[in-house]
mmCIF file of C-alpha atoms and ligand atoms in Angstrom:
data_model
loop_
_atom_site.group_PDB
_atom_site.id
_atom_site.type_symbol
_atom_site.label_atom_id
_atom_site.label_comp_id
_atom_site.label_asym_id
_atom_site.label_seq_id
_atom_site.Cartn_x
_atom_site.Cartn_y
_atom_site.Cartn_z
ATOM 1 C CA MET A 1 104.328 -13.408 -88.257
ATOM 2 C CA THR A 2 102.048 -13.790 -85.271
ATOM 3 C CA LYS A 3 101.517 -17.238 -83.773
ATOM 4 C CA GLU A 4 99.047 -15.685 -81.361
ATOM 5 C CA PHE A 5 96.172 -13.248 -81.269
ATOM 6 C CA THR A 6 95.284 -10.913 -78.408
ATOM 7 C CA LEU A 7 91.599 -10.711 -77.503
ATOM 8 C CA ASN A 8 89.996 -7.361 -76.663
ATOM 9 C CA ASN A 9 90.158 -8.230 -72.944
ATOM 10 C CA GLY A 10 93.931 -8.773 -73.107
ATOM 11 C CA ILE A 11 93.928 -12.599 -73.175
ATOM 12 C CA VAL A 12 96.398 -14.097 -75.643
ATOM 13 C CA ILE A 13 95.335 -17.189 -77.616
ATOM 14 C CA PRO A 14 97.259 -19.394 -80.065
ATOM 15 C CA ALA A 15 96.523 -18.592 -83.712
ATOM 16 C CA VAL A 16 95.863 -22.313 -84.283
ATOM 17 C CA GLY A 17 93.561 -24.311 -82.034
ATOM 18 C CA TYR A 18 92.205 -27.832 -82.421
ATOM 19 C CA GLY A 19 88.620 -28.139 -83.696
ATOM 20 C CA SER A 20 86.926 -31.213 -82.251
ATOM 21 C CA TYR A 21 83.588 -31.479 -84.096
ATOM 22 C CA LYS A 22 83.182 -35.144 -85.101
ATOM 23 C CA ALA A 23 86.793 -35.747 -84.020
ATOM 24 C CA THR A 24 85.900 -38.438 -81.502
ATOM 25 C CA ASP A 25 83.273 -40.219 -83.643
ATOM 26 C CA VAL A 26 85.507 -43.046 -84.828
ATOM 27 C CA ASP A 27 88.166 -43.517 -82.190
ATOM 28 C CA GLY A 28 86.888 -41.741 -79.065
ATOM 29 C CA LYS A 29 89.360 -39.893 -76.893
ATOM 30 C CA ARG A 30 92.423 -41.213 -78.799
ATOM 31 C CA VAL A 31 92.194 -38.308 -81.263
ATOM 32 C CA ILE A 32 92.129 -35.732 -78.460
ATOM 33 C CA SER A 33 95.127 -37.408 -76.772
ATOM 34 C CA ASP A 34 96.961 -37.177 -80.109
ATOM 35 C CA ALA A 35 96.060 -33.499 -80.485
ATOM 36 C CA LEU A 36 97.529 -32.813 -77.040
ATOM 37 C CA ARG A 37 100.628 -34.834 -77.969
ATOM 38 C CA ALA A 38 100.928 -32.825 -81.191
ATOM 39 C CA GLY A 39 101.149 -29.710 -79.017
ATOM 40 C CA TYR A 40 97.628 -28.291 -79.259
ATOM 41 C CA ARG A 41 96.668 -26.467 -76.077
ATOM 42 C CA TYR A 42 93.560 -24.705 -77.426
ATOM 43 C CA ILE A 43 90.643 -27.129 -77.791
ATOM 44 C CA ASP A 44 87.350 -26.053 -79.357
ATOM 45 C CA THR A 45 84.255 -28.030 -78.422
ATOM 46 C CA ALA A 46 80.530 -27.430 -77.822
ATOM 47 C CA ARG A 47 77.723 -29.010 -75.824
ATOM 48 C CA PHE A 48 76.250 -29.891 -79.236
ATOM 49 C CA TYR A 49 79.297 -32.007 -80.189
ATOM 50 C CA ARG A 50 78.641 -34.487 -77.356
ATOM 51 C CA ASN A 51 82.369 -35.116 -76.971
ATOM 52 C CA GLU A 52 83.174 -33.089 -73.864
ATOM 53 C CA ASP A 53 83.424 -36.267 -71.745
ATOM 54 C CA GLU A 54 86.067 -37.738 -74.052
ATOM 55 C CA ILE A 55 87.957 -34.439 -74.069
ATOM 56 C CA GLY A 56 87.841 -34.269 -70.268
ATOM 57 C CA GLU A 57 89.164 -37.835 -69.999
ATOM 58 C CA ALA A 58 91.957 -37.260 -72.525
ATOM 59 C CA ILE A 59 93.060 -34.135 -70.672
ATOM 60 C CA GLU A 60 93.025 -35.914 -67.332
ATOM 61 C CA GLU A 61 95.130 -38.771 -68.714
ATOM 62 C CA SER A 62 97.592 -36.360 -70.355
ATOM 63 C CA GLY A 63 98.655 -34.882 -67.035
ATOM 64 C CA ILE A 64 98.813 -31.434 -68.660
ATOM 65 C CA LYS A 65 98.135 -28.705 -66.123
ATOM 66 C CA ARG A 66 94.750 -27.019 -66.474
ATOM 67 C CA GLU A 67 96.291 -23.560 -66.669
ATOM 68 C CA GLU A 68 98.306 -24.585 -69.750
ATOM 69 C CA LEU A 69 95.105 -25.303 -71.669
ATOM 70 C CA PHE A 70 92.615 -23.017 -73.357
ATOM 71 C CA LEU A 71 89.238 -24.788 -73.294
ATOM 72 C CA VAL A 72 86.377 -23.397 -75.316
ATOM 73 C CA SER A 73 82.793 -24.619 -75.305
ATOM 74 C CA LYS A 74 79.499 -23.307 -76.638
ATOM 75 C CA VAL A 75 75.873 -23.114 -75.568
ATOM 76 C CA TRP A 76 73.324 -24.328 -78.113
ATOM 77 C CA PRO A 77 70.654 -21.693 -78.981
ATOM 78 C CA THR A 78 67.766 -23.734 -77.567
ATOM 79 C CA MET A 79 69.606 -23.458 -74.220
ATOM 80 C CA LEU A 80 69.637 -19.655 -74.202
ATOM 81 C CA GLY A 81 67.836 -18.414 -71.097
ATOM 82 C CA THR A 82 68.593 -17.518 -67.517
ATOM 83 C CA ASP A 83 68.537 -21.029 -66.047
ATOM 84 C CA ALA A 84 69.255 -23.015 -69.205
ATOM 85 C CA THR A 85 72.486 -21.220 -70.114
ATOM 86 C CA ARG A 86 73.939 -21.670 -66.635
ATOM 87 C CA GLU A 87 72.867 -25.321 -66.718
ATOM 88 C CA SER A 88 74.586 -25.819 -70.071
ATOM 89 C CA PHE A 89 77.769 -24.132 -68.802
ATOM 90 C CA GLU A 90 77.852 -26.289 -65.655
ATOM 91 C CA ALA A 91 77.265 -29.442 -67.721
ATOM 92 C CA SER A 92 80.180 -28.530 -70.018
ATOM 93 C CA CYS A 93 82.451 -27.915 -67.015
ATOM 94 C CA LYS A 94 81.457 -31.222 -65.425
ATOM 95 C CA SER A 95 82.154 -33.196 -68.609
ATOM 96 C CA LEU A 96 85.436 -31.402 -69.197
ATOM 97 C CA LYS A 97 86.385 -31.990 -65.533
ATOM 98 C CA THR A 98 87.068 -28.338 -64.844
ATOM 99 C CA ASP A 99 85.543 -25.587 -62.744
ATOM 100 C CA TYR A 100 86.109 -22.832 -65.306
ATOM 101 C CA LEU A 101 86.193 -22.361 -69.069
ATOM 102 C CA ASP A 102 88.692 -20.192 -70.893
ATOM 103 C CA MET A 103 86.050 -19.153 -73.382
ATOM 104 C CA PHE A 104 82.330 -19.760 -73.780
ATOM 105 C CA LEU A 105 80.417 -18.896 -76.953
ATOM 106 C CA ILE A 106 76.796 -18.652 -78.053
ATOM 107 C CA HIS A 107 76.817 -21.305 -80.804
ATOM 108 C CA TRP A 108 74.244 -19.658 -83.128
ATOM 109 C CA PRO A 109 72.142 -16.522 -82.536
ATOM 110 C CA SER A 110 69.041 -18.667 -82.888
ATOM 111 C CA ALA A 111 68.087 -22.253 -83.736
ATOM 112 C CA ILE A 112 65.614 -21.025 -86.351
ATOM 113 C CA GLY A 113 66.781 -18.283 -88.680
ATOM 114 C CA ASP A 114 63.627 -16.203 -88.614
ATOM 115 C CA ASP A 115 62.683 -16.626 -84.920
ATOM 116 C CA PRO A 116 61.135 -13.246 -83.961
ATOM 117 C CA ASP A 117 62.144 -13.788 -80.299
ATOM 118 C CA TRP A 118 65.787 -14.545 -81.008
ATOM 119 C CA PHE A 119 67.157 -11.387 -79.409
ATOM 120 C CA LYS A 120 65.325 -11.739 -76.092
ATOM 121 C CA LYS A 121 66.672 -15.287 -75.691
ATOM 122 C CA CYS A 122 70.156 -14.301 -76.784
ATOM 123 C CA LEU A 123 70.320 -11.409 -74.369
ATOM 124 C CA GLU A 124 69.199 -13.597 -71.468
ATOM 125 C CA GLY A 125 71.926 -16.094 -72.309
ATOM 126 C CA TRP A 126 74.506 -13.350 -72.772
ATOM 127 C CA GLN A 127 73.683 -11.822 -69.391
ATOM 128 C CA VAL A 128 74.271 -15.197 -67.707
ATOM 129 C CA MET A 129 77.617 -15.394 -69.499
ATOM 130 C CA GLU A 130 78.473 -11.880 -68.273
ATOM 131 C CA ASP A 131 77.680 -12.996 -64.700
ATOM 132 C CA LEU A 132 79.866 -16.096 -65.077
ATOM 133 C CA TYR A 133 82.635 -13.894 -66.491
ATOM 134 C CA ARG A 134 82.449 -11.566 -63.490
ATOM 135 C CA GLU A 135 82.416 -14.565 -61.146
ATOM 136 C CA GLY A 136 85.678 -15.724 -62.747
ATOM 137 C CA ARG A 137 84.107 -18.951 -64.072
ATOM 138 C CA ILE A 138 84.761 -17.921 -67.711
ATOM 139 C CA LYS A 139 87.854 -15.985 -68.822
ATOM 140 C CA ALA A 140 86.381 -14.700 -72.086
ATOM 141 C CA ILE A 141 82.917 -14.693 -73.647
ATOM 142 C CA GLY A 142 82.064 -14.591 -77.303
ATOM 143 C CA LEU A 143 79.839 -15.469 -80.214
ATOM 144 C CA SER A 144 79.594 -17.876 -83.091
ATOM 145 C CA ASN A 145 77.717 -17.471 -86.375
ATOM 146 C CA PHE A 146 76.642 -13.921 -85.504
ATOM 147 C CA LEU A 147 76.320 -11.492 -88.399
ATOM 148 C CA PRO A 148 76.584 -7.701 -87.972
ATOM 149 C CA HIS A 149 72.791 -7.373 -87.581
ATOM 150 C CA HIS A 150 72.942 -9.828 -84.667
ATOM 151 C CA ILE A 151 75.973 -8.219 -83.048
ATOM 152 C CA ARG A 152 74.860 -4.564 -83.258
ATOM 153 C CA PRO A 153 71.827 -4.914 -80.932
ATOM 154 C CA LEU A 154 73.825 -7.091 -78.538
ATOM 155 C CA LEU A 155 76.587 -4.476 -78.287
ATOM 156 C CA GLU A 156 73.954 -1.891 -77.324
ATOM 157 C CA GLU A 157 72.868 -3.955 -74.295
ATOM 158 C CA ALA A 158 76.063 -5.794 -73.359
ATOM 159 C CA THR A 159 78.191 -4.756 -70.401
ATOM 160 C CA VAL A 160 80.961 -7.151 -71.458
ATOM 161 C CA ARG A 161 82.129 -7.000 -75.071
ATOM 162 C CA PRO A 162 82.302 -10.271 -77.034
ATOM 163 C CA VAL A 163 85.919 -11.198 -77.743
ATOM 164 C CA VAL A 164 85.457 -13.451 -80.782
ATOM 165 C CA ASP A 165 82.955 -14.400 -83.439
ATOM 166 C CA GLN A 166 83.522 -17.923 -84.760
ATOM 167 C CA LEU A 167 82.045 -18.335 -88.224
ATOM 168 C CA GLU A 168 82.530 -20.182 -91.485
ATOM 169 C CA LEU A 169 85.509 -18.554 -93.180
ATOM 170 C CA HIS A 170 87.790 -20.041 -95.824
ATOM 171 C CA VAL A 171 89.070 -19.401 -99.318
ATOM 172 C CA GLY A 172 85.867 -19.140 -101.364
ATOM 173 C CA TYR A 173 83.728 -17.962 -98.439
ATOM 174 C CA MET A 174 85.336 -14.979 -96.780
ATOM 175 C CA GLN A 175 82.170 -13.109 -95.684
ATOM 176 C CA GLU A 176 84.022 -9.819 -96.280
ATOM 177 C CA TYR A 177 81.221 -7.577 -94.969
ATOM 178 C CA THR A 178 81.102 -9.415 -91.632
ATOM 179 C CA LEU A 179 84.883 -9.688 -91.480
ATOM 180 C CA SER A 180 85.434 -5.944 -91.818
ATOM 181 C CA TYR A 181 82.655 -5.218 -89.285
ATOM 182 C CA LEU A 182 84.323 -7.543 -86.749
ATOM 183 C CA GLN A 183 87.726 -6.007 -87.310
ATOM 184 C CA LYS A 184 86.240 -2.489 -86.900
ATOM 185 C CA GLU A 185 84.554 -3.558 -83.635
ATOM 186 C CA ASN A 186 87.748 -5.231 -82.346
ATOM 187 C CA ILE A 187 86.099 -8.657 -82.170
ATOM 188 C CA LEU A 188 88.469 -11.400 -83.329
ATOM 189 C CA PRO A 189 87.147 -13.369 -86.311
ATOM 190 C CA GLN A 190 87.756 -17.085 -85.894
ATOM 191 C CA ALA A 191 87.326 -19.532 -88.773
ATOM 192 C CA TRP A 192 85.323 -22.700 -88.502
ATOM 193 C CA SER A 193 85.841 -25.085 -91.405
ATOM 194 C CA PRO A 194 89.041 -23.181 -92.331
ATOM 195 C CA MET A 195 89.598 -25.780 -95.073
ATOM 196 C CA GLY A 196 85.923 -25.833 -96.001
ATOM 197 C CA ARG A 197 85.823 -29.285 -94.363
ATOM 198 C CA GLY A 198 88.042 -30.452 -97.226
ATOM 199 C CA ARG A 199 85.963 -28.848 -100.013
ATOM 200 C CA VAL A 200 88.588 -26.249 -100.991
ATOM 201 C CA LEU A 201 91.740 -28.320 -100.576
ATOM 202 C CA LYS A 202 91.859 -29.086 -104.302
ATOM 203 C CA ASP A 203 91.588 -25.479 -105.521
ATOM 204 C CA ALA A 204 94.157 -25.009 -108.310
ATOM 205 C CA ARG A 205 95.293 -21.565 -107.032
ATOM 206 C CA VAL A 206 95.960 -23.063 -103.611
ATOM 207 C CA GLY A 207 97.812 -25.995 -105.216
ATOM 208 C CA LEU A 208 100.197 -23.671 -107.098
ATOM 209 C CA LEU A 209 101.058 -21.807 -103.908
ATOM 210 C CA ALA A 210 101.647 -25.099 -102.116
ATOM 211 C CA ILE A 211 104.210 -26.026 -104.790
ATOM 212 C CA LYS A 212 105.862 -22.589 -104.625
ATOM 213 C CA TYR A 213 106.294 -22.644 -100.828
ATOM 214 C CA LYS A 214 106.871 -26.430 -100.512
ATOM 215 C CA LYS A 215 103.897 -26.607 -98.150
ATOM 216 C CA THR A 216 100.594 -28.494 -98.404
ATOM 217 C CA PRO A 217 97.261 -27.037 -99.603
ATOM 218 C CA ALA A 218 95.989 -27.282 -96.017
ATOM 219 C CA GLN A 219 98.898 -25.159 -94.805
ATOM 220 C CA ILE A 220 98.285 -22.532 -97.511
ATOM 221 C CA LEU A 221 94.581 -22.299 -96.580
ATOM 222 C CA LEU A 222 95.318 -21.946 -92.871
ATOM 223 C CA LYS A 223 98.168 -19.469 -93.254
ATOM 224 C CA PHE A 224 96.043 -17.352 -95.585
ATOM 225 C CA LEU A 225 93.442 -16.942 -92.837
ATOM 226 C CA ILE A 226 96.001 -16.109 -90.164
ATOM 227 C CA GLN A 227 97.553 -13.468 -92.444
ATOM 228 C CA ARG A 228 94.023 -12.063 -92.901
ATOM 229 C CA GLY A 229 93.833 -11.630 -89.099
ATOM 230 C CA VAL A 230 91.642 -14.688 -88.511
ATOM 231 C CA SER A 231 92.382 -17.401 -85.949
ATOM 232 C CA VAL A 232 91.812 -21.013 -87.044
ATOM 233 C CA ILE A 233 90.615 -24.254 -85.431
ATOM 234 C CA PRO A 234 91.237 -27.018 -88.006
ATOM 235 C CA LYS A 235 90.048 -30.543 -87.261
ATOM 236 C CA ALA A 236 92.272 -33.481 -88.240
ATOM 237 C CA SER A 237 92.229 -37.157 -87.293
ATOM 238 C CA SER A 238 95.871 -38.208 -87.650
ATOM 239 C CA ILE A 239 98.783 -36.875 -85.648
ATOM 240 C CA GLU A 240 100.639 -36.189 -88.925
ATOM 241 C CA ARG A 241 97.879 -33.853 -90.137
ATOM 242 C CA MET A 242 97.565 -32.274 -86.711
ATOM 243 C CA CYS A 243 101.285 -31.406 -86.773
ATOM 244 C CA GLU A 244 101.074 -30.235 -90.398
ATOM 245 C CA ASN A 245 98.212 -27.876 -89.544
ATOM 246 C CA LYS A 246 100.344 -26.154 -86.881
ATOM 247 C CA ASP A 247 103.504 -25.902 -88.957
ATOM 248 C CA LEU A 248 102.656 -22.607 -90.617
ATOM 249 C CA PHE A 249 105.209 -20.092 -89.508
ATOM 250 C CA ASP A 250 108.197 -20.560 -91.820
ATOM 251 C CA PHE A 251 106.683 -18.851 -94.867
ATOM 252 C CA GLU A 252 104.594 -15.781 -95.726
ATOM 253 C CA LEU A 253 102.145 -15.271 -98.579
ATOM 254 C CA THR A 254 102.650 -12.014 -100.470
ATOM 255 C CA PHE A 255 100.120 -9.177 -100.692
ATOM 256 C CA ASP A 256 99.153 -10.242 -104.228
ATOM 257 C CA GLU A 257 98.703 -13.884 -103.205
ATOM 258 C CA ILE A 258 96.518 -12.891 -100.250
ATOM 259 C CA SER A 259 94.507 -10.675 -102.581
ATOM 260 C CA LYS A 260 94.043 -13.459 -105.171
ATOM 261 C CA LEU A 261 92.883 -15.957 -102.540
ATOM 262 C CA SER A 262 90.559 -13.343 -101.022
ATOM 263 C CA CYS A 263 88.978 -12.768 -104.427
ATOM 264 C CA VAL A 264 88.263 -16.428 -105.298
ATOM 265 C CA PRO A 265 84.588 -16.593 -106.334
ATOM 266 C CA GLU A 266 82.239 -18.237 -103.843
ATOM 267 C CA THR A 267 82.992 -21.934 -103.478
ATOM 268 C CA GLY A 268 82.855 -24.589 -100.803
ATOM 269 C CA TRP A 269 80.121 -22.969 -98.684
ATOM 270 C CA SER A 270 78.600 -25.387 -96.157
ATOM 271 C CA GLY A 271 75.049 -24.233 -96.933
ATOM 272 C CA GLU A 272 74.469 -23.111 -93.330
ATOM 273 C CA HIS A 273 73.409 -19.462 -92.960
ATOM 274 C CA PRO A 274 72.378 -18.005 -89.581
ATOM 275 C CA ASP A 275 69.284 -16.325 -91.092
ATOM 276 C CA MET A 276 68.102 -19.456 -92.910
ATOM 277 C CA ILE A 277 68.779 -22.420 -90.619
ATOM 278 C CA ASP A 278 66.251 -24.595 -88.861
ATOM 279 C CA PHE A 279 68.183 -26.515 -86.203
ATOM 280 C CA SER A 280 65.229 -26.795 -83.832
ATOM 281 C CA ASP A 281 65.325 -30.607 -83.901
ATOM 282 C CA ARG A 282 69.110 -30.986 -83.735
ATOM 283 C CA PHE A 283 69.816 -30.947 -80.014
HETATM 284 N N1 NAP B 1 80.724 -22.746 -84.534
HETATM 285 C C1 NAP B 1 80.225 -23.537 -85.459
HETATM 286 O O1 NAP B 1 79.040 -23.455 -85.818
HETATM 287 C C2 NAP B 1 81.098 -24.567 -86.099
HETATM 288 C C3 NAP B 1 80.680 -25.244 -87.248
HETATM 289 C C4 NAP B 1 81.537 -26.183 -87.807
HETATM 290 C C5 NAP B 1 82.771 -26.413 -87.239
HETATM 291 N N2 NAP B 1 83.168 -25.742 -86.105
HETATM 292 C C6 NAP B 1 84.494 -25.967 -85.466
HETATM 293 O O2 NAP B 1 85.511 -25.787 -86.444
HETATM 294 C C7 NAP B 1 86.324 -26.947 -86.486
HETATM 295 C C8 NAP B 1 86.913 -27.143 -87.874
HETATM 296 O O3 NAP B 1 85.915 -27.197 -88.863
HETATM 297 P P1 NAP B 1 85.543 -28.524 -89.685
HETATM 298 O O4 NAP B 1 85.914 -29.703 -88.901
HETATM 299 O O5 NAP B 1 84.148 -28.372 -90.131
HETATM 300 O O6 NAP B 1 86.395 -28.408 -91.013
HETATM 301 P P2 NAP B 1 87.930 -28.224 -91.418
HETATM 302 O O7 NAP B 1 88.805 -28.122 -90.224
HETATM 303 O O8 NAP B 1 87.969 -27.168 -92.450
HETATM 304 O O9 NAP B 1 88.212 -29.579 -92.186
HETATM 305 C C9 NAP B 1 88.309 -30.825 -91.583
HETATM 306 C C10 NAP B 1 88.504 -31.844 -92.696
HETATM 307 O O10 NAP B 1 89.771 -31.615 -93.334
HETATM 308 C C11 NAP B 1 90.566 -32.792 -93.261
HETATM 309 N N3 NAP B 1 91.968 -32.376 -92.979
HETATM 310 C C12 NAP B 1 92.440 -31.876 -91.835
HETATM 311 N N4 NAP B 1 93.740 -31.565 -91.952
HETATM 312 C C13 NAP B 1 94.098 -31.908 -93.214
HETATM 313 C C14 NAP B 1 95.322 -31.852 -93.929
HETATM 314 N N5 NAP B 1 96.424 -31.344 -93.369
HETATM 315 N N6 NAP B 1 95.325 -32.283 -95.219
HETATM 316 C C15 NAP B 1 94.190 -32.765 -95.788
HETATM 317 N N7 NAP B 1 93.000 -32.847 -95.167
HETATM 318 C C16 NAP B 1 92.963 -32.413 -93.879
HETATM 319 C C17 NAP B 1 89.988 -33.611 -92.125
HETATM 320 O O11 NAP B 1 90.183 -34.970 -92.382
HETATM 321 P P3 NAP B 1 90.558 -36.032 -91.235
HETATM 322 O O12 NAP B 1 89.670 -35.742 -90.038
HETATM 323 O O13 NAP B 1 90.259 -37.334 -91.888
HETATM 324 O O14 NAP B 1 91.998 -35.850 -90.902
HETATM 325 C C18 NAP B 1 88.520 -33.253 -92.185
HETATM 326 O O15 NAP B 1 87.848 -34.040 -93.159
HETATM 327 C C19 NAP B 1 85.365 -28.052 -86.053
HETATM 328 O O16 NAP B 1 86.017 -29.233 -85.693
HETATM 329 C C20 NAP B 1 84.658 -27.375 -84.911
HETATM 330 O O17 NAP B 1 85.455 -27.371 -83.731
HETATM 331 C C21 NAP B 1 82.339 -24.814 -85.542
#
């Protein structure tokens, strides 16, 4: 079973990365230092998370070589534009104490779901990301929270193909239409909230599988996604949970188990939909 996924530009990434949203809220950089100690080398952050400084400091203190890490950040949709996107990228690099990012994503296609100008702004941002990619400042560029109707027009104009689309995916919210579109277009689906931010950990079907395989519900949820061809970026606060969330490769769910978990009726959705959000006052 794969512990890695290969992006459409040939870059290999770990199947499990560390998701850092709200991770530093209570104890600052300590959590990031623990994630590095637990063996995570892929760190997911975003300008919006306001924790890139702590991540940069934890990395510096760890002594881990830059080339051993895979650092991912994101540009917030109100910062999509020729100057603004470059500014956001440079600010992320400065905070993370690096001169390049391994991956840079557009966080949402638009800050307001029904913004009629969303595509113009997105394309401007994307073209800056393409320039940074060609300049060698970003190793891979991608998307987050893009649905097929956002990706199709972008693919028509793009000269560099997005490598991933990071979106809410977990048992009870598998977005099958988008998932099959991404797989057809060779764009890696990546799950945010792979455990539904805790909302699906108590599902009885998941619990039975945890007993069968002597694993935890978290491990069943994460392994399910990886077996579905989805990379995961779980967030955890203790080193024990961080290690648990990476210890996924000594068991395999069967076809029928994958099918049952894929067919769980909708549950645990965050309530955030790219066509319906209004995040204009969030950044
Ligand atoms: N692109 C986007 O728009 C977007 C949106 C949301 C999230 N994300 C990214 O995705 C990452 C993960 O998503 P998320 O943080 O929303 O949700 P998540 O990873 O599904 O769930 C995190 C929650 O699960 C708990 N947990 C972690 N490991 C556990 C375990 N082994 N057993 C029991 N509980 C466990 C954590 O508790 P403790 O912290 O107390 O351990 C936390 O409350 C984020 O950190 C962020 O990097 C991206």
